[in-house]
């Protein structure tokens, strides 16, 4: 959008949106850029207020603006099979282009998708179905066809590898790669009289540079940092036990954690490898795997079942519900040991561990590897303390889905000219990422247009500057309206 790609409601190409009420509200606005339609919180409320009573299955959890853009990009996403028919029309309008730079620490675009997953297995199926990853202008099915030379099958969960490849290819495919600076870390962002100063470090060379800009869009997510294992596990991390003539995966692996990452690690193991799994089990705060339907997510449902079985006394396990369709050739009863609410009490360098079970029993096992999957979090530590205070993160720099939620519910502009998008808003799925971006882009484009009109009215000069393109307010004092690299 900051490249001048303008979204509008499109009831023509594939017909009106299937939600007749939404179509009624938007049909008066077909010529208005959608971000101008969403100009204020009020207009978003007006467009989405019927969602809760609608028989279209709209999310009640996501922010209304994110639900709105999701349904315009993917109408009937939960019920329709095949490529979804977007009701958004995108037009390139150079007059709406705003100079911008996208910084990201990952080696390629795609955020956490392109970074090393803890499971180290790129061929595990994603949680979402393929259509949910599509961004405007170059769809996931188009990319799949390009790399696999065949149509994307209906109703598939693609591999993490394919999703990472899609997001890495996306900027070039839609012509926006000129703004992208991968392998860069943003640090120490402070507010200055014009906007913001950002110190940036290139990850490979360590070479620093500085950016000044008018607006700041925070898109650093909530999954950047993995929670490290406590010191007791140090012997397993320092030097994995080496046993002569034994393959490293011949001994059991210890997996700690109850979420999708732990499940992915378990699924990535060779089916014959023994798995020792320690996890929290609290009926009041169930594992996210509980929500996985056995038909849609058989492998995650299988792991949840094993975790649940391990909470029962050994005598009751046989009588429990019949097994689900087996995940590959894994013999769960022989190769999986679950320890709900257990604690590791000693770890020695040769891989011997002692586990204190929930029944106060001490059990010894020998392991060759640890995967500690107790969660991830984001950080706003790259903002100065003053700026963090402005955006409402006072106590610590760490952020999770809840941290910014209250704030963004009232406005995605969390401080003057500072916007929050993506999973930082608390809506972590890709399908709910576009709404916050449309809102932020609209506010930025409008500010830019207002400044340009003011400059033109005052007889100012407009032109290109160095590598960034901004507006020279006054040629001599070098005050830029856009952002530029110094
Ligand atoms: C294991 C796992 C599986 C998932 N599966 C799915 C799925 O199937 N479907 C789905 O829709 N969602 C899934 N998600 C949710 C995920 O939130 C979204 O897919 C998406 O990645 C969110 O995008 P984002 O841009 O908000 O954040 P991210 O993708 O996390 O990107 C943020 C990027 O900012 C970088 N960064 C942080 N600080 C700085 C800094 N100071 N300077 C420069 N760069 C910085 C981070 O390193 C990261 O690369 C999954 C998440 C995880 C952890």
PDB file of C-alpha atoms and ligand atoms in Angstrom, residues 103-108 110-115 117-119 125-129 132-133 157-158 160 163 167 181 183-189 200-201 203 218-225 260-261 264 297 300 376 378-383 421-425 427-433, ligand 1:
ATOM      1  CA  UNK A 103      13.508  -3.533   8.216  1.00  0.00           C
ATOM      2  CA  UNK A 104      13.633  -7.169   9.270  1.00  0.00           C
ATOM      3  CA  UNK A 105      16.158  -9.303  11.068  1.00  0.00           C
ATOM      4  CA  UNK A 106      15.288 -12.442   9.077  1.00  0.00           C
ATOM      5  CA  UNK A 107      17.487 -13.261   6.087  1.00  0.00           C
ATOM      6  CA  UNK A 108      14.497 -13.042   3.728  1.00  0.00           C
ATOM      7  CA  UNK A 110       8.551 -13.736   5.850  1.00  0.00           C
ATOM      8  CA  UNK A 111       9.327 -13.014   9.509  1.00  0.00           C
ATOM      9  CA  UNK A 112       9.342 -16.094  11.701  1.00  0.00           C
ATOM     10  CA  UNK A 113       8.440 -18.300   8.724  1.00  0.00           C
ATOM     11  CA  UNK A 114      11.898 -17.929   7.238  1.00  0.00           C
ATOM     12  CA  UNK A 115      13.754 -18.209  10.535  1.00  0.00           C
ATOM     13  CA  UNK A 117      12.081 -23.380  13.495  1.00  0.00           C
ATOM     14  CA  UNK A 118      12.904 -25.077  16.773  1.00  0.00           C
ATOM     15  CA  UNK A 119      11.619 -28.353  15.336  1.00  0.00           C
ATOM     16  CA  UNK A 125       2.178 -29.277   7.692  1.00  0.00           C
ATOM     17  CA  UNK A 126       1.186 -25.805   8.880  1.00  0.00           C
ATOM     18  CA  UNK A 127      -1.793 -25.207  11.145  1.00  0.00           C
ATOM     19  CA  UNK A 128      -3.632 -23.153   8.562  1.00  0.00           C
ATOM     20  CA  UNK A 129      -4.989 -24.302   5.235  1.00  0.00           C
ATOM     21  CA  UNK A 132      -5.117 -18.533   4.644  1.00  0.00           C
ATOM     22  CA  UNK A 133      -1.555 -17.565   3.757  1.00  0.00           C
ATOM     23  CA  UNK A 157      -2.084 -27.646   4.834  1.00  0.00           C
ATOM     24  CA  UNK A 158       1.129 -26.699   3.065  1.00  0.00           C
ATOM     25  CA  UNK A 160       6.429 -24.698   6.396  1.00  0.00           C
ATOM     26  CA  UNK A 163       5.031 -20.998   3.108  1.00  0.00           C
ATOM     27  CA  UNK A 167       6.790 -15.098   1.586  1.00  0.00           C
ATOM     28  CA  UNK A 181      16.121  -4.333   4.090  1.00  0.00           C
ATOM     29  CA  UNK A 183      19.196  -9.000   7.804  1.00  0.00           C
ATOM     30  CA  UNK A 184      18.884  -5.714   9.688  1.00  0.00           C
ATOM     31  CA  UNK A 185      18.182  -5.130  13.377  1.00  0.00           C
ATOM     32  CA  UNK A 186      16.337  -2.006  14.447  1.00  0.00           C
ATOM     33  CA  UNK A 187      17.667  -0.674  17.737  1.00  0.00           C
ATOM     34  CA  UNK A 188      17.220   2.277  20.077  1.00  0.00           C
ATOM     35  CA  UNK A 189      14.307   3.983  18.364  1.00  0.00           C
ATOM     36  CA  UNK A 200      19.993   0.016  12.473  1.00  0.00           C
ATOM     37  CA  UNK A 201      22.658  -2.662  12.432  1.00  0.00           C
ATOM     38  CA  UNK A 203      23.359  -8.494  10.961  1.00  0.00           C
ATOM     39  CA  UNK A 218       5.677  -1.917  14.688  1.00  0.00           C
ATOM     40  CA  UNK A 219       5.448  -5.379  13.105  1.00  0.00           C
ATOM     41  CA  UNK A 220       7.934  -7.343  15.177  1.00  0.00           C
ATOM     42  CA  UNK A 221       5.483 -10.009  16.285  1.00  0.00           C
ATOM     43  CA  UNK A 222       5.218 -12.064  19.447  1.00  0.00           C
ATOM     44  CA  UNK A 223       7.345 -15.088  18.508  1.00  0.00           C
ATOM     45  CA  UNK A 224      10.887 -13.779  18.012  1.00  0.00           C
ATOM     46  CA  UNK A 225      12.478 -15.155  21.187  1.00  0.00           C
ATOM     47  CA  UNK A 260       2.420 -26.855  18.811  1.00  0.00           C
ATOM     48  CA  UNK A 261       6.199 -26.481  18.817  1.00  0.00           C
ATOM     49  CA  UNK A 264       6.116 -30.489  15.874  1.00  0.00           C
ATOM     50  CA  UNK A 297      -5.457 -32.229  12.381  1.00  0.00           C
ATOM     51  CA  UNK A 300      -1.887 -33.081  16.615  1.00  0.00           C
ATOM     52  CA  UNK A 376       8.040 -17.789  22.505  1.00  0.00           C
ATOM     53  CA  UNK A 378       8.324 -10.823  21.309  1.00  0.00           C
ATOM     54  CA  UNK A 379      10.198  -7.795  22.556  1.00  0.00           C
ATOM     55  CA  UNK A 380       9.835  -4.037  22.215  1.00  0.00           C
ATOM     56  CA  UNK A 381      13.321  -3.624  23.696  1.00  0.00           C
ATOM     57  CA  UNK A 382      14.324  -1.842  20.485  1.00  0.00           C
ATOM     58  CA  UNK A 383      12.193   1.185  21.491  1.00  0.00           C
ATOM     59  CA  UNK A 421       0.236  -4.441  12.927  1.00  0.00           C
ATOM     60  CA  UNK A 422       0.348  -8.233  12.620  1.00  0.00           C
ATOM     61  CA  UNK A 423       0.583 -10.607  15.559  1.00  0.00           C
ATOM     62  CA  UNK A 424       1.602  -7.761  17.900  1.00  0.00           C
ATOM     63  CA  UNK A 425      -2.071  -6.728  17.813  1.00  0.00           C
ATOM     64  CA  UNK A 427      -4.424 -11.574  16.328  1.00  0.00           C
ATOM     65  CA  UNK A 428      -1.611 -13.925  15.488  1.00  0.00           C
ATOM     66  CA  UNK A 429      -2.903 -15.719  12.367  1.00  0.00           C
ATOM     67  CA  UNK A 430      -1.765 -14.468   8.976  1.00  0.00           C
ATOM     68  CA  UNK A 431      -5.389 -14.257   7.778  1.00  0.00           C
ATOM     69  CA  UNK A 432      -6.013 -11.518  10.361  1.00  0.00           C
ATOM     70  CA  UNK A 433      -2.898  -9.520   9.474  1.00  0.00           C
TER      71      UNK A 433
HETATM   72  C1  LIG B   1       5.447 -22.396  15.397  1.00  0.00           C
HETATM   73  C2  LIG B   1       4.428 -21.435  14.833  1.00  0.00           C
HETATM   74  C3  LIG B   1       3.509 -21.870  13.884  1.00  0.00           C
HETATM   75  C4  LIG B   1       2.557 -20.991  13.346  1.00  0.00           C
HETATM   76  N1  LIG B   1       1.670 -21.458  12.417  1.00  0.00           N
HETATM   77  C5  LIG B   1       0.768 -20.609  11.877  1.00  0.00           C
HETATM   78  C6  LIG B   1      -0.147 -21.048  10.855  1.00  0.00           C
HETATM   79  O1  LIG B   1      -0.175 -22.210  10.456  1.00  0.00           O
HETATM   80  N2  LIG B   1      -1.013 -20.140  10.337  1.00  0.00           N
HETATM   81  C7  LIG B   1      -1.021 -18.836  10.734  1.00  0.00           C
HETATM   82  O2  LIG B   1      -1.806 -18.051  10.199  1.00  0.00           O
HETATM   83  N3  LIG B   1      -0.178 -18.403  11.690  1.00  0.00           N
HETATM   84  C8  LIG B   1       0.706 -19.248  12.279  1.00  0.00           C
HETATM   85  N4  LIG B   1       1.563 -18.793  13.249  1.00  0.00           N
HETATM   86  C9  LIG B   1       1.366 -17.424  13.777  1.00  0.00           C
HETATM   87  C10 LIG B   1       2.326 -16.329  13.273  1.00  0.00           C
HETATM   88  O3  LIG B   1       2.103 -15.290  14.166  1.00  0.00           O
HETATM   89  C11 LIG B   1       1.969 -15.781  11.911  1.00  0.00           C
HETATM   90  O4  LIG B   1       2.025 -16.787  10.957  1.00  0.00           O
HETATM   91  C12 LIG B   1       2.903 -14.643  11.392  1.00  0.00           C
HETATM   92  O5  LIG B   1       4.231 -15.089  11.356  1.00  0.00           O
HETATM   93  C13 LIG B   1       2.783 -13.355  12.166  1.00  0.00           C
HETATM   94  O6  LIG B   1       3.471 -12.385  11.445  1.00  0.00           O
HETATM   95  P1  LIG B   1       4.123 -11.087  12.120  1.00  0.00           P
HETATM   96  O7  LIG B   1       4.602 -10.281  10.993  1.00  0.00           O
HETATM   97  O8  LIG B   1       3.195 -10.500  13.091  1.00  0.00           O
HETATM   98  O9  LIG B   1       5.360 -11.624  13.000  1.00  0.00           O
HETATM   99  P2  LIG B   1       6.607 -12.548  12.679  1.00  0.00           P
HETATM  100  O10 LIG B   1       6.339 -13.496  11.567  1.00  0.00           O
HETATM  101  O11 LIG B   1       7.020 -13.131  14.003  1.00  0.00           O
HETATM  102  O12 LIG B   1       7.716 -11.530  12.162  1.00  0.00           O
HETATM  103  C14 LIG B   1       8.340 -10.575  12.994  1.00  0.00           C
HETATM  104  C15 LIG B   1       9.781 -10.440  12.542  1.00  0.00           C
HETATM  105  O13 LIG B   1      10.353  -9.281  13.147  1.00  0.00           O
HETATM  106  C16 LIG B   1      11.683  -9.592  13.494  1.00  0.00           C
HETATM  107  N5  LIG B   1      12.155  -8.637  14.506  1.00  0.00           N
HETATM  108  C17 LIG B   1      11.894  -8.589  15.830  1.00  0.00           C
HETATM  109  N6  LIG B   1      12.535  -7.564  16.407  1.00  0.00           N
HETATM  110  C18 LIG B   1      13.227  -6.943  15.424  1.00  0.00           C
HETATM  111  C19 LIG B   1      14.095  -5.812  15.397  1.00  0.00           C
HETATM  112  N7  LIG B   1      14.361  -5.099  16.489  1.00  0.00           N
HETATM  113  N8  LIG B   1      14.648  -5.465  14.204  1.00  0.00           N
HETATM  114  C20 LIG B   1      14.382  -6.157  13.063  1.00  0.00           C
HETATM  115  N9  LIG B   1      13.570  -7.224  13.040  1.00  0.00           N
HETATM  116  C21 LIG B   1      12.994  -7.620  14.199  1.00  0.00           C
HETATM  117  C22 LIG B   1      11.588 -11.009  14.012  1.00  0.00           C
HETATM  118  O14 LIG B   1      12.859 -11.630  14.077  1.00  0.00           O
HETATM  119  C23 LIG B   1      10.659 -11.620  12.950  1.00  0.00           C
HETATM  120  O15 LIG B   1      11.404 -12.066  11.841  1.00  0.00           O
HETATM  121  C24 LIG B   1       2.520 -19.650  13.800  1.00  0.00           C
HETATM  122  C25 LIG B   1       3.453 -19.215  14.762  1.00  0.00           C
HETATM  123  C26 LIG B   1       4.395 -20.090  15.274  1.00  0.00           C
HETATM  124  C27 LIG B   1       5.371 -19.583  16.307  1.00  0.00           C
END
